[in-house]
Amino acid sequence: DGGITQSPKYLFRKEGQNVTLSCEQNLNHDAMYWYRQDPGQGLRLIYYSQIVNDFQKGDIAEGYSVSREKKESFPLTVTSAQKNPTAFYLCASTAAGTGGTDTQYFGPGTRLTVL
Amino acid sequence: GNSVTQMEGPVTLSEEAFLTINCTYTATGYPSLFWYVQYPGEGLQLLLKATKADDKGSNKGFEATYRKETTSFHLEKGSVQVSDSAVYFCALRYTGFQKLVFGTGTRLLVSP
């Protein structure tokens, strides 16, 4: 079955540690996205990538980093510079194209808690 | 700028009641509009979408019509079920970009 997988489902981190969240898709989609979800605030875009080896900052990129070395993978690193990292993180992907009816498909999410 | 405003929740209904969740947007150009649903502890699933004015998206008994004159995309269902309990997000994608702009979400609680 095609889809997006995120791992782990739950992640705990001590303050001051970097942690990497995995996102893999087998939909052959070109574009991938990372969102952060906080209670009552909807989803906010962290980073996105429209093609391999290229990515752009979203609305809240500070304290995060990404890489896009393979089409199917878009890992997100939450660094110690992120002041409030406890949140639910969602990865999404979409087929190529800058308009039209491209739909974003979402993974199941990773809940990160800083202890 | 581009933004989406949703009615605050929670919306509490009895089974078989009529549902409306309001969504209005601000955007330049002609955005595509979406409704996503999120069940507890899960990611978002696309519920329905509309890409131009007067389009009606529909899925699983839910409907929404793209109203350019009122910049709205209200979600409706004639008879809700307990299994519809979830958080519903309205979103837009503005012309020429792949990024989505989300509303804050509306929680729906349906009791038997």
mmCIF file of C-alpha atoms in Angstrom:
data_model
loop_
_atom_site.group_PDB
_atom_site.id
_atom_site.type_symbol
_atom_site.label_atom_id
_atom_site.label_comp_id
_atom_site.label_asym_id
_atom_site.label_seq_id
_atom_site.Cartn_x
_atom_site.Cartn_y
_atom_site.Cartn_z
ATOM 1 C CA ASP A 1 0.000 0.000 0.000
ATOM 2 C CA GLY A 2 1.241 3.495 -0.834
ATOM 3 C CA GLY A 3 1.495 6.003 1.934
ATOM 4 C CA ILE A 4 3.543 8.044 4.350
ATOM 5 C CA THR A 5 5.163 6.570 7.422
ATOM 6 C CA GLN A 6 6.496 8.496 10.383
ATOM 7 C CA SER A 7 8.553 7.101 13.194
ATOM 8 C CA PRO A 8 8.554 6.895 16.055
ATOM 9 C CA LYS A 9 4.946 7.521 17.061
ATOM 10 C CA TYR A 10 6.021 8.843 20.485
ATOM 11 C CA LEU A 11 9.382 10.406 21.268
ATOM 12 C CA PHE A 12 10.787 11.730 24.498
ATOM 13 C CA ARG A 13 13.765 14.028 24.673
ATOM 14 C CA LYS A 14 15.735 15.638 27.405
ATOM 15 C CA GLU A 15 16.325 19.356 27.256
ATOM 16 C CA GLY A 16 19.450 20.246 25.296
ATOM 17 C CA GLN A 17 19.349 17.174 23.065
ATOM 18 C CA ASN A 18 18.852 17.101 19.333
ATOM 19 C CA VAL A 19 16.367 14.569 18.007
ATOM 20 C CA THR A 20 15.503 13.444 14.462
ATOM 21 C CA LEU A 21 12.023 12.535 13.279
ATOM 22 C CA SER A 22 11.681 10.201 10.322
ATOM 23 C CA CYS A 23 9.326 10.629 7.371
ATOM 24 C CA GLU A 24 9.226 8.203 4.438
ATOM 25 C CA GLN A 25 6.814 8.073 1.501
ATOM 26 C CA ASN A 26 6.362 5.553 -1.293
ATOM 27 C CA LEU A 27 3.894 7.639 -3.293
ATOM 28 C CA ASN A 28 6.602 8.872 -5.697
ATOM 29 C CA HIS A 29 5.731 12.415 -4.670
ATOM 30 C CA ASP A 30 8.168 15.216 -5.387
ATOM 31 C CA ALA A 31 7.177 17.653 -2.654
ATOM 32 C CA MET A 32 7.315 16.985 1.086
ATOM 33 C CA TYR A 33 6.403 19.094 4.104
ATOM 34 C CA TRP A 34 6.793 19.255 7.860
ATOM 35 C CA TYR A 35 4.109 20.805 10.065
ATOM 36 C CA ARG A 36 3.868 21.394 13.746
ATOM 37 C CA GLN A 37 0.525 21.108 15.545
ATOM 38 C CA ASP A 38 -0.161 22.686 18.911
ATOM 39 C CA PRO A 39 -3.505 22.576 20.718
ATOM 40 C CA GLY A 40 -5.906 25.196 19.412
ATOM 41 C CA GLN A 41 -3.456 26.553 16.839
ATOM 42 C CA GLY A 42 -3.960 24.408 13.793
ATOM 43 C CA LEU A 43 -0.953 23.411 11.707
ATOM 44 C CA ARG A 44 2.066 25.584 11.067
ATOM 45 C CA LEU A 45 4.597 24.935 8.316
ATOM 46 C CA ILE A 46 8.194 24.298 9.421
ATOM 47 C CA TYR A 47 10.017 23.347 6.214
ATOM 48 C CA TYR A 48 9.128 22.116 2.763
ATOM 49 C CA SER A 49 10.969 20.576 -0.144
ATOM 50 C CA GLN A 50 9.797 20.581 -3.743
ATOM 51 C CA ILE A 51 12.619 18.455 -5.110
ATOM 52 C CA VAL A 52 15.567 16.375 -3.965
ATOM 53 C CA ASN A 53 18.494 18.378 -2.559
ATOM 54 C CA ASP A 54 16.387 21.508 -2.191
ATOM 55 C CA PHE A 55 14.256 22.806 0.659
ATOM 56 C CA GLN A 56 12.818 26.091 1.947
ATOM 57 C CA LYS A 57 11.944 27.499 5.334
ATOM 58 C CA GLY A 58 8.328 27.696 6.277
ATOM 59 C CA ASP A 59 6.721 29.984 8.816
ATOM 60 C CA ILE A 60 8.411 28.615 11.957
ATOM 61 C CA ALA A 61 11.798 27.173 10.859
ATOM 62 C CA GLU A 62 13.892 28.489 13.755
ATOM 63 C CA GLY A 63 15.356 25.653 15.825
ATOM 64 C CA TYR A 64 14.707 23.015 13.143
ATOM 65 C CA SER A 65 16.731 21.565 10.291
ATOM 66 C CA VAL A 66 15.956 19.180 7.424
ATOM 67 C CA SER A 67 17.644 17.297 4.606
ATOM 68 C CA ARG A 68 16.333 15.856 1.341
ATOM 69 C CA GLU A 69 18.933 13.464 -0.019
ATOM 70 C CA LYS A 70 16.404 10.985 -1.375
ATOM 71 C CA LYS A 71 13.025 11.546 -2.982
ATOM 72 C CA GLU A 72 11.240 9.282 -0.521
ATOM 73 C CA SER A 73 12.783 10.629 2.690
ATOM 74 C CA PHE A 74 12.557 14.000 4.464
ATOM 75 C CA PRO A 75 13.869 13.781 8.056
ATOM 76 C CA LEU A 76 13.360 16.642 10.499
ATOM 77 C CA THR A 77 15.860 17.430 13.255
ATOM 78 C CA VAL A 78 14.617 19.308 16.282
ATOM 79 C CA THR A 79 17.655 21.038 17.711
ATOM 80 C CA SER A 80 18.350 22.290 21.199
ATOM 81 C CA ALA A 81 17.785 25.811 19.842
ATOM 82 C CA GLN A 82 14.054 25.137 19.560
ATOM 83 C CA LYS A 83 12.697 26.717 22.731
ATOM 84 C CA ASN A 84 9.391 24.896 22.968
ATOM 85 C CA PRO A 85 9.614 21.645 21.006
ATOM 86 C CA THR A 86 6.851 19.678 22.700
ATOM 87 C CA ALA A 87 4.223 19.237 19.982
ATOM 88 C CA PHE A 88 2.692 16.880 17.444
ATOM 89 C CA TYR A 89 4.693 16.794 14.201
ATOM 90 C CA LEU A 90 3.105 15.903 10.888
ATOM 91 C CA CYS A 91 4.783 15.079 7.606
ATOM 92 C CA ALA A 92 2.967 15.453 4.286
ATOM 93 C CA SER A 93 3.666 15.010 0.601
ATOM 94 C CA THR A 94 2.169 15.957 -2.731
ATOM 95 C CA ALA A 95 2.787 15.273 -6.393
ATOM 96 C CA ALA A 96 4.665 17.781 -8.523
ATOM 97 C CA GLY A 97 3.076 20.967 -9.738
ATOM 98 C CA THR A 98 2.594 24.467 -8.433
ATOM 99 C CA GLY A 99 -1.114 24.784 -8.956
ATOM 100 C CA GLY A 100 -4.159 22.829 -9.904
ATOM 101 C CA THR A 101 -5.627 20.223 -7.614
ATOM 102 C CA ASP A 102 -2.588 18.627 -5.993
ATOM 103 C CA THR A 103 -3.647 17.147 -2.695
ATOM 104 C CA GLN A 104 -1.389 16.886 0.341
ATOM 105 C CA TYR A 105 -1.350 13.486 1.986
ATOM 106 C CA PHE A 106 -0.371 13.244 5.651
ATOM 107 C CA GLY A 107 1.467 10.737 7.752
ATOM 108 C CA PRO A 108 0.205 9.548 11.155
ATOM 109 C CA GLY A 109 2.387 11.985 13.099
ATOM 110 C CA THR A 110 5.037 11.880 15.830
ATOM 111 C CA ARG A 111 4.307 13.244 19.287
ATOM 112 C CA LEU A 112 7.463 14.755 20.771
ATOM 113 C CA THR A 113 7.670 15.470 24.481
ATOM 114 C CA VAL A 114 10.574 17.258 26.109
ATOM 115 C CA LEU A 115 11.212 16.103 29.649
ATOM 116 C CA GLY B 1 -2.292 37.961 3.498
ATOM 117 C CA ASN B 2 -3.839 34.565 3.090
ATOM 118 C CA SER B 3 -5.763 33.207 6.057
ATOM 119 C CA VAL B 4 -8.547 30.856 7.096
ATOM 120 C CA THR B 5 -11.022 31.433 9.912
ATOM 121 C CA GLN B 6 -13.079 28.630 11.396
ATOM 122 C CA MET B 7 -15.798 28.646 14.002
ATOM 123 C CA GLU B 8 -14.536 27.789 17.458
ATOM 124 C CA GLY B 9 -15.476 24.500 18.993
ATOM 125 C CA PRO B 10 -16.291 22.214 20.387
ATOM 126 C CA VAL B 11 -19.454 21.607 18.439
ATOM 127 C CA THR B 12 -21.595 19.166 20.391
ATOM 128 C CA LEU B 13 -24.432 17.348 18.631
ATOM 129 C CA SER B 14 -26.656 14.362 19.108
ATOM 130 C CA GLU B 15 -26.537 11.536 16.602
ATOM 131 C CA GLU B 16 -28.548 12.238 13.423
ATOM 132 C CA ALA B 17 -28.425 16.013 13.935
ATOM 133 C CA PHE B 18 -27.530 18.418 11.116
ATOM 134 C CA LEU B 19 -23.969 19.713 11.104
ATOM 135 C CA THR B 20 -22.569 23.008 9.895
ATOM 136 C CA ILE B 21 -18.989 24.120 10.513
ATOM 137 C CA ASN B 22 -18.302 27.595 9.208
ATOM 138 C CA CYS B 23 -15.129 28.472 7.307
ATOM 139 C CA THR B 24 -14.237 31.782 5.684
ATOM 140 C CA TYR B 25 -11.032 32.728 3.960
ATOM 141 C CA THR B 26 -8.940 35.672 2.836
ATOM 142 C CA ALA B 27 -6.779 35.156 -0.211
ATOM 143 C CA THR B 28 -5.480 36.799 -3.332
ATOM 144 C CA GLY B 29 -6.317 35.176 -6.604
ATOM 145 C CA TYR B 30 -8.328 31.979 -6.741
ATOM 146 C CA PRO B 31 -7.303 29.507 -4.073
ATOM 147 C CA SER B 32 -8.190 25.843 -3.864
ATOM 148 C CA LEU B 33 -10.117 24.968 -0.700
ATOM 149 C CA PHE B 34 -9.971 21.826 1.415
ATOM 150 C CA TRP B 35 -11.519 20.161 4.432
ATOM 151 C CA TYR B 36 -9.344 17.719 6.361
ATOM 152 C CA VAL B 37 -10.412 15.512 9.273
ATOM 153 C CA GLN B 38 -8.221 14.354 12.151
ATOM 154 C CA TYR B 39 -9.241 11.469 14.395
ATOM 155 C CA PRO B 40 -7.658 11.254 17.868
ATOM 156 C CA GLY B 41 -3.935 10.552 17.766
ATOM 157 C CA GLU B 42 -3.797 10.356 13.992
ATOM 158 C CA GLY B 43 -2.679 12.451 11.054
ATOM 159 C CA LEU B 44 -4.957 14.421 8.773
ATOM 160 C CA GLN B 45 -7.095 12.840 6.085
ATOM 161 C CA LEU B 46 -8.483 14.737 3.137
ATOM 162 C CA LEU B 47 -12.271 14.863 3.437
ATOM 163 C CA LEU B 48 -13.171 16.933 0.379
ATOM 164 C CA LYS B 49 -11.926 19.750 -1.804
ATOM 165 C CA ALA B 50 -13.023 22.358 -4.353
ATOM 166 C CA THR B 51 -10.832 24.156 -6.833
ATOM 167 C CA LYS B 52 -13.014 26.918 -8.290
ATOM 168 C CA ALA B 53 -15.998 29.064 -7.467
ATOM 169 C CA ASP B 54 -19.352 27.252 -7.171
ATOM 170 C CA ASP B 55 -17.669 23.829 -7.049
ATOM 171 C CA LYS B 56 -19.173 21.478 -4.492
ATOM 172 C CA GLY B 57 -16.917 18.955 -2.817
ATOM 173 C CA SER B 58 -18.533 15.904 -1.252
ATOM 174 C CA ASN B 59 -17.470 12.729 0.504
ATOM 175 C CA LYS B 60 -18.969 10.351 3.097
ATOM 176 C CA GLY B 61 -22.136 12.474 3.362
ATOM 177 C CA PHE B 62 -20.194 15.699 3.946
ATOM 178 C CA GLU B 63 -20.513 18.608 1.525
ATOM 179 C CA ALA B 64 -19.009 22.060 1.084
ATOM 180 C CA THR B 65 -19.551 24.648 -1.645
ATOM 181 C CA TYR B 66 -16.908 27.149 -2.740
ATOM 182 C CA ARG B 67 -18.637 30.554 -2.446
ATOM 183 C CA LYS B 68 -16.434 33.273 -3.882
ATOM 184 C CA GLU B 69 -18.952 36.061 -3.232
ATOM 185 C CA THR B 70 -18.930 35.345 0.511
ATOM 186 C CA THR B 71 -15.384 33.863 0.601
ATOM 187 C CA SER B 72 -16.741 30.839 2.422
ATOM 188 C CA PHE B 73 -16.468 27.051 2.341
ATOM 189 C CA HIS B 74 -18.823 25.823 5.063
ATOM 190 C CA LEU B 75 -18.886 22.103 5.864
ATOM 191 C CA GLU B 76 -22.291 20.414 6.175
ATOM 192 C CA LYS B 77 -23.679 16.960 6.865
ATOM 193 C CA GLY B 78 -27.322 16.088 7.068
ATOM 194 C CA SER B 79 -27.100 13.413 9.760
ATOM 195 C CA VAL B 80 -24.002 12.994 11.890
ATOM 196 C CA GLN B 81 -22.874 9.759 13.502
ATOM 197 C CA VAL B 82 -20.846 9.099 16.628
ATOM 198 C CA SER B 83 -17.995 7.998 14.363
ATOM 199 C CA ASP B 84 -17.827 11.527 12.909
ATOM 200 C CA SER B 85 -16.409 12.812 16.189
ATOM 201 C CA ALA B 86 -13.060 14.348 15.233
ATOM 202 C CA VAL B 87 -11.323 17.651 14.574
ATOM 203 C CA TYR B 88 -12.079 19.271 11.226
ATOM 204 C CA PHE B 89 -9.652 21.646 9.524
ATOM 205 C CA CYS B 90 -10.432 24.042 6.721
ATOM 206 C CA ALA B 91 -7.472 24.961 4.509
ATOM 207 C CA LEU B 92 -6.603 26.865 1.380
ATOM 208 C CA ARG B 93 -3.835 26.637 -1.173
ATOM 209 C CA TYR B 94 -3.266 29.854 -3.002
ATOM 210 C CA THR B 95 -2.584 30.112 -6.671
ATOM 211 C CA GLY B 96 0.872 29.108 -7.790
ATOM 212 C CA PHE B 97 2.040 27.614 -4.485
ATOM 213 C CA GLN B 98 1.921 24.192 -2.909
ATOM 214 C CA LYS B 99 1.758 25.364 0.684
ATOM 215 C CA LEU B 100 -1.461 24.992 2.625
ATOM 216 C CA VAL B 101 -2.817 27.569 5.057
ATOM 217 C CA PHE B 102 -4.904 25.969 7.806
ATOM 218 C CA GLY B 103 -7.606 27.195 10.101
ATOM 219 C CA THR B 104 -7.323 26.408 13.797
ATOM 220 C CA GLY B 105 -9.614 23.401 13.599
ATOM 221 C CA THR B 106 -13.078 22.701 15.007
ATOM 222 C CA ARG B 107 -13.684 19.776 17.314
ATOM 223 C CA LEU B 108 -16.940 17.885 16.741
ATOM 224 C CA LEU B 109 -18.391 15.710 19.477
ATOM 225 C CA VAL B 110 -21.369 13.506 18.612
ATOM 226 C CA SER B 111 -23.233 11.723 21.383
ATOM 227 C CA PRO B 112 -25.526 8.695 20.952
#
